[in-house]
Short mmCIF file of C-alpha atoms and ligand atoms in Angstrom, two decimals:
data_model
loop_
_atom_site.label_atom_id
_atom_site.label_comp_id
_atom_site.label_asym_id
_atom_site.label_seq_id
_atom_site.Cartn_x
_atom_site.Cartn_y
_atom_site.Cartn_z
CA MET A 1 5.78 -4.37 -21.81
CA LYS A 2 2.92 -5.96 -21.33
CA VAL A 3 1.09 -6.45 -17.91
CA VAL A 4 -0.43 -10.11 -18.48
CA ALA A 5 -3.18 -11.01 -15.80
CA ASP A 6 -4.04 -14.26 -15.79
CA THR A 7 -7.64 -14.44 -14.33
CA GLY A 8 -8.28 -18.07 -14.67
CA VAL A 9 -6.02 -18.44 -11.78
CA CYS A 10 -6.20 -15.10 -9.72
CA GLN A 11 -8.00 -15.62 -5.93
CA GLY A 12 -8.56 -12.34 -5.40
CA HIS A 13 -5.72 -11.57 -3.38
CA GLN A 14 -5.74 -8.04 -3.72
CA LEU A 15 -2.36 -7.57 -3.32
CA CYS A 16 -1.40 -6.71 -6.62
CA GLN A 17 -3.63 -3.45 -6.74
CA GLY A 18 -1.15 -1.98 -3.39
CA GLU A 19 1.43 -3.36 -5.02
CA ALA A 20 -0.03 -0.58 -8.44
CA PRO A 21 -2.51 1.10 -8.11
CA THR A 22 -2.89 2.41 -11.43
CA VAL A 23 -2.15 -0.47 -12.82
CA PHE A 24 -4.35 -3.11 -11.12
CA GLY A 25 -7.48 -2.34 -10.43
CA PHE A 26 -10.59 -5.29 -9.40
CA ASP A 27 -13.82 -6.59 -10.07
CA GLU A 28 -16.07 -7.35 -7.40
CA ASP A 29 -18.16 -8.91 -9.24
CA ALA A 30 -16.00 -11.53 -10.32
CA ASP A 31 -13.57 -11.00 -7.77
CA VAL A 32 -10.74 -11.18 -9.80
CA VAL A 33 -8.27 -8.54 -10.40
CA VAL A 34 -8.68 -6.33 -13.72
CA VAL A 35 -5.58 -4.46 -15.95
CA LEU A 36 -6.77 -1.21 -16.30
CA ASP A 37 -2.84 -0.43 -18.07
CA GLU A 38 -1.76 -3.17 -19.81
CA HIS A 39 1.48 -1.05 -20.65
CA PRO A 40 2.71 1.24 -18.00
CA ASP A 41 5.59 3.42 -17.61
CA ALA A 42 8.71 2.11 -17.03
CA SER A 43 8.83 4.44 -13.89
CA LEU A 44 6.05 1.69 -13.26
CA ARG A 45 8.60 -1.71 -14.29
CA PRO A 46 9.33 -1.75 -10.30
CA ALA A 47 5.58 -1.88 -8.68
CA VAL A 48 4.94 -3.96 -10.94
CA VAL A 49 7.39 -5.91 -10.88
CA THR A 50 6.92 -6.33 -7.37
CA ALA A 51 3.33 -7.18 -7.66
CA VAL A 52 3.86 -9.99 -10.27
CA LYS A 53 6.85 -11.61 -7.32
CA TYR A 54 4.29 -11.51 -4.46
CA CYS A 55 1.01 -12.22 -6.26
CA PRO A 56 0.23 -15.70 -4.50
CA ALA A 57 -1.20 -17.70 -7.73
CA PHE A 58 1.04 -16.81 -9.80
CA ALA A 59 -1.65 -15.06 -11.33
CA LEU A 60 0.55 -12.72 -13.07
CA SER A 61 2.86 -11.70 -15.69
CA ILE A 62 4.80 -8.82 -17.35
CA GLU A 63 5.64 -10.10 -21.05
CA GLU A 64 8.55 -8.22 -23.33
CA GLU A 65 7.46 -5.93 -26.21
CA ASP A 66 10.27 -4.41 -28.36
S1 SF4 B 101 -2.28 -9.88 -6.00
FE1 SF4 B 101 -2.67 -11.99 -8.33
S2 SF4 B 101 -4.39 -13.28 -6.52
FE2 SF4 B 101 -4.38 -10.91 -5.98
S3 SF4 B 101 -6.05 -9.81 -7.50
FE3 SF4 B 101 -3.33 -10.02 -7.74
S4 SF4 B 101 -3.39 -10.89 -8.97
FE4 SF4 B 101 -5.10 -11.61 -8.62
#
């Protein structure tokens, strides 16, 4: 999977970091999410899926790769 963040719609709530802190970071200056790990281990999938689901701005998505 590939984790994608649309920084244009991210509202800086930082909920994603709470769910998956090794995948999602934060740019304090720009006040937007930073994807730290675009290709996280499969074991992190549940946390990433939760982060995507609960992002209030719907800024996050997962692209499936072969
Ligand atoms: S939860 Fe959504 S709005 Fe909040 S920082 Fe993460 S991507 Fe941005």
